[in-house]
mmCIF file of C-alpha atoms in Angstrom:
data_model
loop_
_atom_site.group_PDB
_atom_site.id
_atom_site.type_symbol
_atom_site.label_atom_id
_atom_site.label_comp_id
_atom_site.label_asym_id
_atom_site.label_seq_id
_atom_site.Cartn_x
_atom_site.Cartn_y
_atom_site.Cartn_z
ATOM 1 C CA MET S 1 87.647 127.975 99.930
ATOM 2 C CA TYR S 2 83.959 127.459 100.192
ATOM 3 C CA LEU S 3 81.652 124.777 99.182
ATOM 4 C CA ALA S 4 78.986 125.488 96.528
ATOM 5 C CA ASP S 5 75.517 124.940 96.865
ATOM 6 C CA SER S 6 74.196 122.463 94.764
ATOM 7 C CA ARG S 7 71.318 120.880 96.990
ATOM 8 C CA THR S 8 68.587 122.455 94.753
ATOM 9 C CA THR S 9 68.541 123.614 90.973
ATOM 10 C CA PRO S 10 68.816 127.144 90.818
ATOM 11 C CA GLY S 11 65.563 129.044 90.169
ATOM 12 C CA THR S 12 63.850 126.251 92.288
ATOM 13 C CA THR S 13 62.819 125.884 95.817
ATOM 14 C CA ALA S 14 62.099 122.575 97.463
ATOM 15 C CA PRO S 15 59.217 121.579 100.035
ATOM 16 C CA ALA S 16 60.278 122.331 103.161
ATOM 17 C CA GLY S 17 59.447 118.957 103.935
ATOM 18 C CA ARG S 18 60.803 117.678 101.333
ATOM 19 C CA THR S 19 64.707 119.025 101.976
ATOM 20 C CA ALA S 20 64.742 118.389 105.528
ATOM 21 C CA ARG S 21 63.862 114.546 104.435
ATOM 22 C CA SER S 22 66.852 114.716 101.284
ATOM 23 C CA GLY S 23 69.134 116.103 104.155
ATOM 24 C CA ARG S 24 68.402 113.059 106.586
ATOM 25 C CA ARG S 25 69.487 111.101 103.811
ATOM 26 C CA ARG S 26 72.607 113.081 102.711
ATOM 27 C CA ALA S 27 73.399 113.066 106.250
ATOM 28 C CA ALA S 28 73.659 108.900 106.107
ATOM 29 C CA VAL S 29 76.407 107.010 104.877
ATOM 30 C CA PRO S 30 74.786 104.933 101.853
ATOM 31 C CA GLY S 31 74.506 101.088 102.243
ATOM 32 C CA THR S 32 77.195 100.618 99.092
ATOM 33 C CA VAL S 33 80.136 102.509 101.118
ATOM 34 C CA LEU S 34 79.546 100.561 104.500
ATOM 35 C CA VAL S 35 79.665 97.462 102.817
ATOM 36 C CA LEU S 36 82.928 98.064 100.677
ATOM 37 C CA GLY S 37 84.232 99.385 104.178
ATOM 38 C CA THR S 38 83.635 95.932 105.658
ATOM 39 C CA VAL S 39 85.364 94.355 102.629
ATOM 40 C CA SER S 40 88.276 96.957 103.176
ATOM 41 C CA LEU S 41 87.922 96.302 106.789
ATOM 42 C CA VAL S 42 88.658 92.522 106.501
ATOM 43 C CA THR S 43 91.389 93.064 103.882
ATOM 44 C CA ASP S 44 93.278 95.499 105.749
ATOM 45 C CA ILE S 45 93.376 93.273 108.632
ATOM 46 C CA SER S 46 95.130 90.676 106.508
ATOM 47 C CA SER S 47 97.246 93.570 105.052
ATOM 48 C CA GLU S 48 98.580 94.743 107.794
ATOM 49 C CA MET S 49 99.263 91.630 109.442
ATOM 50 C CA VAL S 50 102.223 91.244 106.697
ATOM 51 C CA THR S 51 102.792 94.954 106.859
ATOM 52 C CA ALA S 52 103.378 94.616 110.720
ATOM 53 C CA VAL S 53 106.192 92.407 110.426
ATOM 54 C CA LEU S 54 107.570 92.488 107.260
ATOM 55 C CA PRO S 55 109.864 94.686 108.348
ATOM 56 C CA LEU S 56 111.584 93.178 110.799
ATOM 57 C CA TYR S 57 111.180 89.906 108.856
ATOM 58 C CA LEU S 58 113.277 91.053 106.053
ATOM 59 C CA VAL S 59 115.489 93.701 108.317
ATOM 60 C CA ALA S 60 116.293 91.277 111.265
ATOM 61 C CA GLY S 61 115.038 87.904 109.779
ATOM 62 C CA LEU S 62 117.139 88.175 106.014
ATOM 63 C CA GLY S 63 119.599 90.600 107.359
ATOM 64 C CA LEU S 64 119.001 93.066 103.937
ATOM 65 C CA SER S 65 120.499 96.533 104.172
ATOM 66 C CA PRO S 66 118.384 99.757 104.625
ATOM 67 C CA LEU S 67 119.306 100.189 100.903
ATOM 68 C CA GLY S 68 118.115 96.926 100.229
ATOM 69 C CA PHE S 69 115.069 97.184 102.363
ATOM 70 C CA GLY S 70 114.185 100.053 100.720
ATOM 71 C CA LEU S 71 114.366 98.727 97.015
ATOM 72 C CA LEU S 72 111.709 96.129 98.532
ATOM 73 C CA ASP S 73 109.574 98.771 100.208
ATOM 74 C CA GLY S 74 109.683 100.466 96.788
ATOM 75 C CA VAL S 75 108.082 98.019 95.069
ATOM 76 C CA TYR S 76 105.383 97.218 98.029
ATOM 77 C CA ASN S 77 104.651 100.686 97.700
ATOM 78 C CA GLY S 78 105.432 101.475 94.283
ATOM 79 C CA VAL S 79 104.170 98.574 92.015
ATOM 80 C CA SER S 80 100.548 99.304 92.074
ATOM 81 C CA ALA S 81 101.047 102.216 90.424
ATOM 82 C CA LEU S 82 101.975 101.011 87.464
ATOM 83 C CA VAL S 83 98.678 99.158 86.922
ATOM 84 C CA ARG S 84 96.163 102.092 88.352
ATOM 85 C CA LEU S 85 95.170 103.195 85.332
ATOM 86 C CA VAL S 86 94.805 100.101 83.716
ATOM 87 C CA GLY S 87 92.099 99.431 86.557
ATOM 88 C CA GLY S 88 90.313 102.739 86.114
ATOM 89 C CA GLY S 89 90.087 102.336 82.662
ATOM 90 C CA LEU S 90 88.545 98.664 83.101
ATOM 91 C CA ALA S 91 86.478 100.178 85.634
ATOM 92 C CA ASP S 92 85.371 103.090 83.104
ATOM 93 C CA ARG S 93 84.401 100.006 80.328
ATOM 94 C CA GLY S 94 82.075 97.484 80.454
ATOM 95 C CA THR S 95 83.768 95.322 82.509
ATOM 96 C CA GLY S 96 82.451 97.445 85.649
ATOM 97 C CA PRO S 97 84.085 98.393 89.019
ATOM 98 C CA LYS S 98 82.801 95.564 91.119
ATOM 99 C CA ALA S 99 84.671 93.071 88.620
ATOM 100 C CA VAL S 100 87.669 94.985 88.773
ATOM 101 C CA ALA S 101 87.971 95.160 92.287
ATOM 102 C CA ALA S 102 87.302 91.519 92.626
ATOM 103 C CA VAL S 103 90.031 90.341 90.407
ATOM 104 C CA GLY S 104 92.316 93.252 92.649
ATOM 105 C CA TYR S 105 91.312 91.651 95.782
ATOM 106 C CA GLY S 106 91.654 88.228 94.758
ATOM 107 C CA LEU S 107 95.393 88.678 93.524
ATOM 108 C CA SER S 108 96.630 90.121 96.931
ATOM 109 C CA ALA S 109 94.865 87.226 98.578
ATOM 110 C CA LEU S 110 96.761 84.314 96.767
ATOM 111 C CA CYS S 111 100.108 86.162 97.476
ATOM 112 C CA LYS S 112 100.049 86.155 101.092
ATOM 113 C CA PRO S 113 100.195 82.032 101.513
ATOM 114 C CA LEU S 114 103.005 82.549 98.621
ATOM 115 C CA LEU S 115 104.897 84.576 101.386
ATOM 116 C CA LEU S 116 105.400 80.762 102.789
ATOM 117 C CA ALA S 117 107.366 79.490 100.235
ATOM 118 C CA VAL S 118 109.719 82.500 99.216
ATOM 119 C CA HIS S 119 112.778 83.384 101.337
ATOM 120 C CA SER S 120 114.934 84.729 98.508
ATOM 121 C CA VAL S 121 115.174 88.495 97.933
ATOM 122 C CA PRO S 122 114.391 88.412 94.424
ATOM 123 C CA LEU S 123 111.368 86.230 95.208
ATOM 124 C CA ILE S 124 109.552 88.069 97.650
ATOM 125 C CA GLY S 125 109.492 91.410 95.788
ATOM 126 C CA ALA S 126 108.162 89.325 93.124
ATOM 127 C CA VAL S 127 105.550 88.201 95.259
ATOM 128 C CA LEU S 128 105.056 91.867 96.971
ATOM 129 C CA ALA S 129 104.804 93.375 93.225
ATOM 130 C CA ALA S 130 102.000 91.061 92.669
ATOM 131 C CA ASP S 131 100.405 91.953 95.758
ATOM 132 C CA ARG S 132 100.627 95.095 94.983
ATOM 133 C CA THR S 133 99.281 94.598 91.571
ATOM 134 C CA GLY S 134 95.976 93.767 92.676
ATOM 135 C CA LYS S 135 95.795 96.796 94.615
ATOM 136 C CA GLY S 136 96.674 98.671 92.143
ATOM 137 C CA LEU S 137 93.728 96.674 89.993
ATOM 138 C CA ARG S 138 91.570 97.288 92.987
ATOM 139 C CA THR S 139 92.117 100.836 94.491
ATOM 140 C CA ALA S 140 90.315 103.191 91.124
ATOM 141 C CA PRO S 141 87.474 100.986 91.015
ATOM 142 C CA ARG S 142 86.871 100.851 94.408
ATOM 143 C CA ASP S 143 86.932 104.501 95.330
ATOM 144 C CA ALA S 144 84.698 105.052 91.513
ATOM 145 C CA MET S 145 82.053 103.037 93.512
ATOM 146 C CA ILE S 146 82.107 104.865 96.553
ATOM 147 C CA SER S 147 81.890 108.341 94.801
ATOM 148 C CA LEU S 148 79.102 107.249 92.802
ATOM 149 C CA ALA S 149 77.216 105.696 95.625
ATOM 150 C CA CYS S 150 76.617 109.129 97.090
ATOM 151 C CA GLU S 151 76.269 113.169 96.643
ATOM 152 C CA PRO S 152 78.475 115.073 95.639
ATOM 153 C CA ALA S 153 78.484 117.456 98.931
ATOM 154 C CA GLY S 154 79.062 114.775 101.207
ATOM 155 C CA ARG S 155 81.764 112.944 99.293
ATOM 156 C CA GLY S 156 84.125 113.871 102.347
ATOM 157 C CA ARG S 157 81.857 112.002 104.687
ATOM 158 C CA ALA S 158 81.862 109.405 102.626
ATOM 159 C CA PHE S 159 85.060 108.425 102.340
ATOM 160 C CA GLY S 160 85.637 109.096 105.789
ATOM 161 C CA ALA S 161 83.448 106.666 106.545
ATOM 162 C CA HIS S 162 85.058 104.103 104.733
ATOM 163 C CA ARG S 163 88.607 105.017 105.705
ATOM 164 C CA ALA S 164 87.484 104.470 109.255
ATOM 165 C CA MET S 165 86.670 101.270 108.815
ATOM 166 C CA ASP S 166 89.483 100.504 106.296
ATOM 167 C CA THR S 167 91.659 101.968 109.356
ATOM 168 C CA ALA S 168 90.289 99.425 112.429
ATOM 169 C CA GLY S 169 91.292 96.276 109.714
ATOM 170 C CA ALA S 170 94.727 98.290 109.631
ATOM 171 C CA LEU S 171 94.105 98.931 113.761
ATOM 172 C CA LEU S 172 93.213 95.114 114.287
ATOM 173 C CA GLY S 173 95.920 94.096 111.555
ATOM 174 C CA PRO S 174 99.472 94.145 113.862
ATOM 175 C CA VAL S 175 97.309 92.972 117.052
ATOM 176 C CA VAL S 176 96.728 89.811 115.348
ATOM 177 C CA ALA S 177 100.272 89.583 114.298
ATOM 178 C CA PHE S 178 101.725 90.469 117.689
ATOM 179 C CA LEU S 179 99.498 87.932 119.403
ATOM 180 C CA ILE S 180 100.507 85.312 116.944
ATOM 181 C CA LEU S 181 104.366 86.230 116.845
ATOM 182 C CA GLY S 182 103.494 85.420 120.850
ATOM 183 C CA VAL S 183 101.871 81.944 121.057
ATOM 184 C CA ALA S 184 102.798 80.697 117.412
ATOM 185 C CA ALA S 185 106.434 78.531 116.829
ATOM 186 C CA GLY S 186 106.733 79.221 113.320
ATOM 187 C CA GLY S 187 105.979 83.196 113.806
ATOM 188 C CA TYR S 188 106.013 84.455 110.365
ATOM 189 C CA ASP S 189 104.971 81.493 108.860
ATOM 190 C CA ALA S 190 101.849 81.415 110.795
ATOM 191 C CA VAL S 191 101.625 85.338 110.285
ATOM 192 C CA PHE S 192 101.073 84.466 106.803
ATOM 193 C CA THR S 193 99.131 82.068 107.033
ATOM 194 C CA VAL S 194 96.610 83.793 108.637
ATOM 195 C CA SER S 195 96.731 86.562 106.717
ATOM 196 C CA GLY S 196 95.762 84.593 103.574
ATOM 197 C CA CYS S 197 92.782 83.364 105.106
ATOM 198 C CA VAL S 198 91.609 86.470 106.268
ATOM 199 C CA ALA S 199 91.696 87.679 102.648
ATOM 200 C CA ALA S 200 89.980 85.519 100.989
ATOM 201 C CA LEU S 201 87.012 86.308 103.396
ATOM 202 C CA GLY S 202 87.514 90.122 102.065
ATOM 203 C CA VAL S 203 87.019 88.489 98.726
ATOM 204 C CA LEU S 204 83.514 86.358 99.605
ATOM 205 C CA VAL S 205 82.169 89.643 101.028
ATOM 206 C CA LEU S 206 82.494 91.880 98.184
ATOM 207 C CA LEU S 207 81.145 88.672 96.319
ATOM 208 C CA LEU S 208 77.862 88.010 97.809
ATOM 209 C CA PHE S 209 77.100 91.803 98.983
ATOM 210 C CA VAL S 210 78.858 94.713 96.865
ATOM 211 C CA PRO S 211 76.361 95.216 93.814
ATOM 212 C CA GLY S 212 77.185 95.152 90.423
ATOM 213 C CA ARG S 213 76.112 99.003 89.802
ATOM 214 C CA SER S 214 75.712 101.857 92.494
ATOM 215 C CA ARG S 215 74.298 105.150 92.264
ATOM 216 C CA ALA S 216 73.056 107.583 94.449
ATOM 217 C CA PRO S 217 69.024 107.754 94.874
ATOM 218 C CA GLY S 218 67.891 110.550 93.149
ATOM 219 C CA ARG S 219 71.562 111.703 91.720
ATOM 220 C CA THR S 220 71.570 114.841 89.058
ATOM 221 C CA GLU S 221 74.905 114.813 88.257
ATOM 222 C CA PRO S 222 74.985 114.381 84.490
ATOM 223 C CA ARG S 223 76.625 112.289 82.674
ATOM 224 C CA ALA S 224 79.437 113.339 80.447
ATOM 225 C CA PRO S 225 81.245 111.159 77.126
ATOM 226 C CA ARG S 226 83.964 109.212 78.001
ATOM 227 C CA THR S 227 87.367 111.265 77.562
ATOM 228 C CA PRO S 228 90.677 109.576 76.759
ATOM 229 C CA VAL S 229 93.003 109.403 79.965
ATOM 230 C CA ARG S 230 95.731 111.405 78.657
ATOM 231 C CA ALA S 231 92.697 114.280 77.907
ATOM 232 C CA LEU S 232 92.150 114.440 81.869
ATOM 233 C CA LEU S 233 95.619 116.105 82.677
ATOM 234 C CA HIS S 234 94.104 119.124 80.420
ATOM 235 C CA ARG S 235 91.034 119.550 83.002
ATOM 236 C CA PRO S 236 93.042 122.424 84.913
ATOM 237 C CA ALA S 237 91.719 120.870 88.293
ATOM 238 C CA VAL S 238 92.683 116.885 87.624
ATOM 239 C CA ARG S 239 96.421 118.764 86.565
ATOM 240 C CA ARG S 240 96.509 120.513 89.705
ATOM 241 C CA LEU S 241 95.799 117.551 92.185
ATOM 242 C CA ALA S 242 97.808 115.099 90.342
ATOM 243 C CA VAL S 243 101.281 117.610 90.130
ATOM 244 C CA CYS S 244 100.615 118.166 93.667
ATOM 245 C CA ALA S 245 99.548 114.365 95.054
ATOM 246 C CA ALA S 246 102.968 113.676 93.246
ATOM 247 C CA LEU S 247 105.140 116.577 94.441
ATOM 248 C CA LEU S 248 104.020 115.706 97.923
ATOM 249 C CA GLY S 249 104.770 111.774 97.568
ATOM 250 C CA LEU S 250 108.535 112.503 96.330
ATOM 251 C CA THR S 251 108.836 113.360 100.340
ATOM 252 C CA THR S 252 106.420 111.191 101.696
ATOM 253 C CA VAL S 253 108.388 108.479 103.549
ATOM 254 C CA SER S 254 106.947 105.034 103.507
ATOM 255 C CA ASP S 255 105.148 103.899 107.100
ATOM 256 C CA SER S 256 108.090 101.270 107.569
ATOM 257 C CA PHE S 257 111.099 103.393 107.189
ATOM 258 C CA LEU S 258 109.202 105.803 109.717
ATOM 259 C CA TYR S 259 108.563 102.606 112.480
ATOM 260 C CA LEU S 260 111.957 101.398 112.086
ATOM 261 C CA THR S 261 113.413 104.929 112.635
ATOM 262 C CA LEU S 262 110.976 105.389 115.647
ATOM 263 C CA GLN S 263 111.973 102.110 117.151
ATOM 264 C CA ARG S 264 115.674 103.228 116.975
ATOM 265 C CA ARG S 265 114.503 106.348 118.676
ATOM 266 C CA LEU S 266 112.951 103.892 121.487
ATOM 267 C CA ASP S 267 115.510 100.798 121.167
ATOM 268 C CA LEU S 268 112.123 98.832 120.971
ATOM 269 C CA SER S 269 112.290 94.985 121.102
ATOM 270 C CA GLU S 270 111.347 92.890 117.679
ATOM 271 C CA SER S 271 108.142 91.622 119.603
ATOM 272 C CA TRP S 272 106.763 95.156 120.297
ATOM 273 C CA PHE S 273 107.452 96.250 116.547
ATOM 274 C CA PRO S 274 104.282 95.193 115.082
ATOM 275 C CA LEU S 275 102.389 96.934 117.291
ATOM 276 C CA LEU S 276 103.908 100.515 116.173
ATOM 277 C CA PRO S 277 101.456 100.662 113.344
ATOM 278 C CA LEU S 278 98.423 100.865 116.027
ATOM 279 C CA GLY S 279 98.978 104.300 117.001
ATOM 280 C CA THR S 280 98.955 105.641 113.260
ATOM 281 C CA SER S 281 95.737 103.360 113.236
ATOM 282 C CA ALA S 282 93.882 104.669 116.066
ATOM 283 C CA GLY S 283 94.304 108.534 115.214
ATOM 284 C CA PHE S 284 93.262 107.656 111.965
ATOM 285 C CA LEU S 285 90.615 105.835 112.421
ATOM 286 C CA LEU S 286 89.170 108.794 114.956
ATOM 287 C CA LEU S 287 89.832 111.540 112.845
ATOM 288 C CA ALA S 288 88.713 109.956 109.381
ATOM 289 C CA VAL S 289 85.111 110.949 109.456
ATOM 290 C CA PRO S 290 85.572 114.404 111.565
ATOM 291 C CA VAL S 291 87.776 115.874 108.714
ATOM 292 C CA GLY S 292 85.987 114.296 105.955
ATOM 293 C CA ILE S 293 82.791 116.171 107.127
ATOM 294 C CA LEU S 294 85.244 119.428 107.837
ATOM 295 C CA ALA S 295 86.881 119.028 104.430
ATOM 296 C CA ASP S 296 83.350 118.778 102.791
ATOM 297 C CA ARG S 297 82.593 122.364 104.273
ATOM 298 C CA PHE S 298 85.799 124.280 104.501
ATOM 299 C CA GLY S 299 87.755 123.113 101.432
ATOM 300 C CA ARG S 300 89.278 119.626 100.510
ATOM 301 C CA ARG S 301 92.260 120.741 99.163
ATOM 302 C CA LEU S 302 92.900 122.920 102.527
ATOM 303 C CA PHE S 303 92.733 119.915 104.434
ATOM 304 C CA PHE S 304 95.118 117.811 102.132
ATOM 305 C CA LEU S 305 97.802 120.779 102.199
ATOM 306 C CA CYS S 306 97.134 120.417 106.373
ATOM 307 C CA GLY S 307 97.689 116.581 106.752
ATOM 308 C CA HIS S 308 100.982 117.019 105.572
ATOM 309 C CA LEU S 309 101.887 119.849 107.528
ATOM 310 C CA ALA S 310 100.919 117.077 110.171
ATOM 311 C CA LEU S 311 103.500 114.555 108.437
ATOM 312 C CA LEU S 312 105.808 117.508 108.322
ATOM 313 C CA GLY S 313 105.271 117.873 112.168
ATOM 314 C CA ALA S 314 105.804 114.176 112.469
ATOM 315 C CA TYR S 315 109.305 114.388 110.844
ATOM 316 C CA GLY S 316 110.766 116.995 113.056
ATOM 317 C CA VAL S 317 109.968 115.328 116.183
ATOM 318 C CA LEU S 318 111.840 112.665 115.202
ATOM 319 C CA VAL S 319 114.641 114.361 114.179
ATOM 320 C CA VAL S 320 114.936 116.688 116.489
ATOM 321 C CA PRO S 321 116.809 114.919 119.746
ATOM 322 C CA LEU S 322 114.179 114.672 122.164
ATOM 323 C CA GLY S 323 115.005 110.991 123.468
ATOM 324 C CA GLY S 324 113.390 108.210 123.980
ATOM 325 C CA SER S 325 110.062 108.294 126.112
ATOM 326 C CA PRO S 326 106.777 107.208 125.551
ATOM 327 C CA ALA S 327 105.326 110.537 124.810
ATOM 328 C CA LEU S 328 108.026 110.930 121.583
ATOM 329 C CA ALA S 329 106.184 107.996 120.146
ATOM 330 C CA CYS S 330 102.514 108.992 121.212
ATOM 331 C CA VAL S 331 103.532 112.330 119.296
ATOM 332 C CA VAL S 332 105.091 110.832 116.121
ATOM 333 C CA LEU S 333 101.818 108.386 115.819
ATOM 334 C CA ALA S 334 99.582 110.588 116.190
ATOM 335 C CA LEU S 335 100.496 113.074 114.136
ATOM 336 C CA HIS S 336 101.186 109.635 111.244
ATOM 337 C CA GLY S 337 97.161 109.405 111.429
ATOM 338 C CA ALA S 338 96.380 113.014 111.721
ATOM 339 C CA PHE S 339 98.275 112.769 107.822
ATOM 340 C CA TYR S 340 96.173 109.974 107.000
ATOM 341 C CA ALA S 341 92.600 111.388 107.937
ATOM 342 C CA ALA S 342 93.402 114.622 106.171
ATOM 343 C CA THR S 343 95.022 113.188 103.162
ATOM 344 C CA ASP S 344 94.190 109.626 101.913
ATOM 345 C CA GLY S 345 90.069 109.861 101.370
ATOM 346 C CA VAL S 346 90.188 113.799 101.475
ATOM 347 C CA LEU S 347 92.354 113.417 98.174
ATOM 348 C CA ALA S 348 89.897 110.792 96.347
ATOM 349 C CA ALA S 349 86.947 113.283 97.180
ATOM 350 C CA ALA S 350 88.690 116.150 96.251
ATOM 351 C CA THR S 351 89.153 114.207 92.656
ATOM 352 C CA ALA S 352 86.207 113.164 92.169
ATOM 353 C CA ASP S 353 84.791 116.509 92.056
ATOM 354 C CA ALA S 354 86.987 117.310 89.055
ATOM 355 C CA VAL S 355 86.284 114.289 86.962
ATOM 356 C CA PRO S 356 83.365 113.730 84.967
ATOM 357 C CA GLU S 357 81.235 110.163 86.308
ATOM 358 C CA ALA S 358 81.802 108.495 82.817
ATOM 359 C CA VAL S 359 85.504 108.489 83.049
ATOM 360 C CA ARG S 360 85.626 108.857 87.431
ATOM 361 C CA GLY S 361 87.573 105.593 87.660
ATOM 362 C CA SER S 362 90.407 106.541 85.758
ATOM 363 C CA GLY S 363 90.294 110.135 86.596
ATOM 364 C CA LEU S 364 91.382 108.817 90.330
ATOM 365 C CA ALA S 365 93.585 106.304 89.098
ATOM 366 C CA VAL S 366 95.470 109.170 87.064
ATOM 367 C CA VAL S 367 96.074 110.983 90.418
ATOM 368 C CA GLN S 368 97.096 107.813 92.774
ATOM 369 C CA THR S 369 99.181 106.402 90.277
ATOM 370 C CA GLY S 370 101.597 110.008 90.300
ATOM 371 C CA GLN S 371 101.185 109.792 93.935
ATOM 372 C CA ALA S 372 102.055 105.783 93.945
ATOM 373 C CA ALA S 373 104.668 106.546 91.579
ATOM 374 C CA ALA S 374 106.740 109.844 93.472
ATOM 375 C CA ARG S 375 106.223 107.273 96.911
ATOM 376 C CA PHE S 376 108.063 104.165 95.042
ATOM 377 C CA VAL S 377 110.704 106.761 93.969
ATOM 378 C CA CYS S 378 110.724 108.282 97.351
ATOM 379 C CA SER S 379 110.954 104.750 99.573
ATOM 380 C CA ILE S 380 114.676 103.662 97.019
ATOM 381 C CA ALA S 381 115.742 107.305 97.434
ATOM 382 C CA PHE S 382 115.141 107.168 101.486
ATOM 383 C CA GLY S 383 117.032 104.285 101.403
ATOM 384 C CA ALA S 384 120.095 105.297 100.012
ATOM 385 C CA ALA S 385 120.196 108.034 101.785
ATOM 386 C CA TRP S 386 120.175 106.270 105.066
ATOM 387 C CA THR S 387 122.549 104.240 104.176
ATOM 388 C CA ALA S 388 125.049 106.664 102.700
ATOM 389 C CA TRP S 389 124.567 109.355 105.655
ATOM 390 C CA GLY S 390 121.818 107.459 108.975
ATOM 391 C CA ASP S 391 118.357 107.755 109.474
ATOM 392 C CA ARG S 392 118.579 111.272 111.054
ATOM 393 C CA THR S 393 120.086 113.355 107.917
ATOM 394 C CA ALA S 394 117.982 111.496 105.520
ATOM 395 C CA LEU S 395 114.728 112.178 107.572
ATOM 396 C CA ALA S 396 116.136 115.682 107.815
ATOM 397 C CA VAL S 397 116.326 115.917 104.025
ATOM 398 C CA ALA S 398 113.350 114.344 103.500
ATOM 399 C CA ALA S 399 111.727 117.339 106.394
ATOM 400 C CA ALA S 400 113.027 120.148 104.103
ATOM 401 C CA GLY S 401 112.038 118.581 100.924
ATOM 402 C CA LEU S 402 108.005 117.901 102.384
ATOM 403 C CA ALA S 403 108.033 121.615 103.397
ATOM 404 C CA VAL S 404 109.060 123.071 99.777
ATOM 405 C CA SER S 405 106.525 120.620 97.983
ATOM 406 C CA ALA S 406 103.715 121.706 100.518
ATOM 407 C CA LEU S 407 104.697 125.545 99.378
ATOM 408 C CA VAL S 408 104.652 124.853 95.942
ATOM 409 C CA SER S 409 101.468 122.825 96.785
ATOM 410 C CA ALA S 410 99.740 125.378 98.274
ATOM 411 C CA VAL S 411 99.868 127.915 95.291
ATOM 412 C CA LEU S 412 98.813 125.488 92.869
ATOM 413 C CA LEU S 413 95.800 124.402 94.598
ATOM 414 C CA ARG S 414 94.758 128.078 95.501
ATOM 415 C CA PRO S 415 90.987 128.080 93.833
ATOM 416 C CA ALA S 416 90.887 129.447 90.347
ATOM 417 C CA GLY S 417 87.543 130.343 87.899
ATOM 418 C CA ARG S 418 86.583 127.045 86.808
ATOM 419 C CA ASP S 419 89.075 124.640 88.467
ATOM 420 C CA THR S 420 85.931 121.935 89.505
ATOM 421 C CA GLU S 421 82.471 121.079 88.673
ATOM 422 C CA PRO S 422 79.428 122.486 89.719
ATOM 423 C CA GLY S 423 78.776 121.769 93.227
ATOM 424 C CA ALA S 424 82.882 121.013 93.867
ATOM 425 C CA VAL S 425 84.334 121.728 96.907
ATOM 426 C CA ARG S 426 87.493 123.941 95.870
#
């Protein structure tokens, strides 16, 4: 894997002073990325407040079985797959990425207070589906704005910075939920109320401070004509990334199930459960930018695969009977955080390399849709396996599947002659 040198046009030499100044500009994270990171930070505080308490609210509060929870968790994490292509397509057309992202953030914000009014599984599922519809609409347009705001050689850094800010919100969300559960009389209702207010603030920041269209100063990336979405999969790099993201997603157990398994190993009380995501978020926050920079230099596909190896390590620690010491929790959560740092933003940056600017939103949506749909299937299958065999056996099967998927993906993602756009990381 290598980083193609795209700093100057072949056959030309930039003056030393100008090269130094442009190098400094490339090193900085664009302002648009920082504002979008702020939006994601605020929104993730809201989302993770709900995510932190949702497993116990459904399993302990409403008495759902693991299979029932798997169905709802699949809805929560997989419904967005159905609308990501819509969001990406609208962002590439006259609507523009900011408007589509605003609709997505706004829809999710409206859903948080609705959790106060629903108490049956079908209604909760409907609200979660609407919330994830908002996420599906906004994800590809937001990532498209990030990729268009920075130069190709610095995409890993930019996505890493954005994901770090996003994860700072994920770090704060469970803490807020934990504090609210400890002091509020109606704990879950109070969490949902505060979550809705915080989400509305994120929408306001997006509308007021994110520019409608942004592009890195002096960008020279050619603007290709629009391509039908189905034609994107004819591009070898896009097709391989989409297949590998889906294949690995089929064996990526959802965060909620991972935390429930860890809670059983440690025999944690319900009040401490919302703090488990903090370990993942801390690892993600610390590693997102360094991993993004290293991925820019040594290869985004390589780091995407290494992230899944970290997840495989977390599965292994939970499967092997090592007791319930706090050290086990630290190792599992650190590996889980490393998994996200090496896959989330890195996959978006790798996809942006392979997709022309005119269909950037659609291209990102194609890969993200396959991954989200696969994780939807995994949630349902893992819930059924847990119900039938128990959590340890179900996780062992998932670990074996992940190992096989990683080997296949390593073969598919090997550099090939014309897989990427000029200047892309392979």
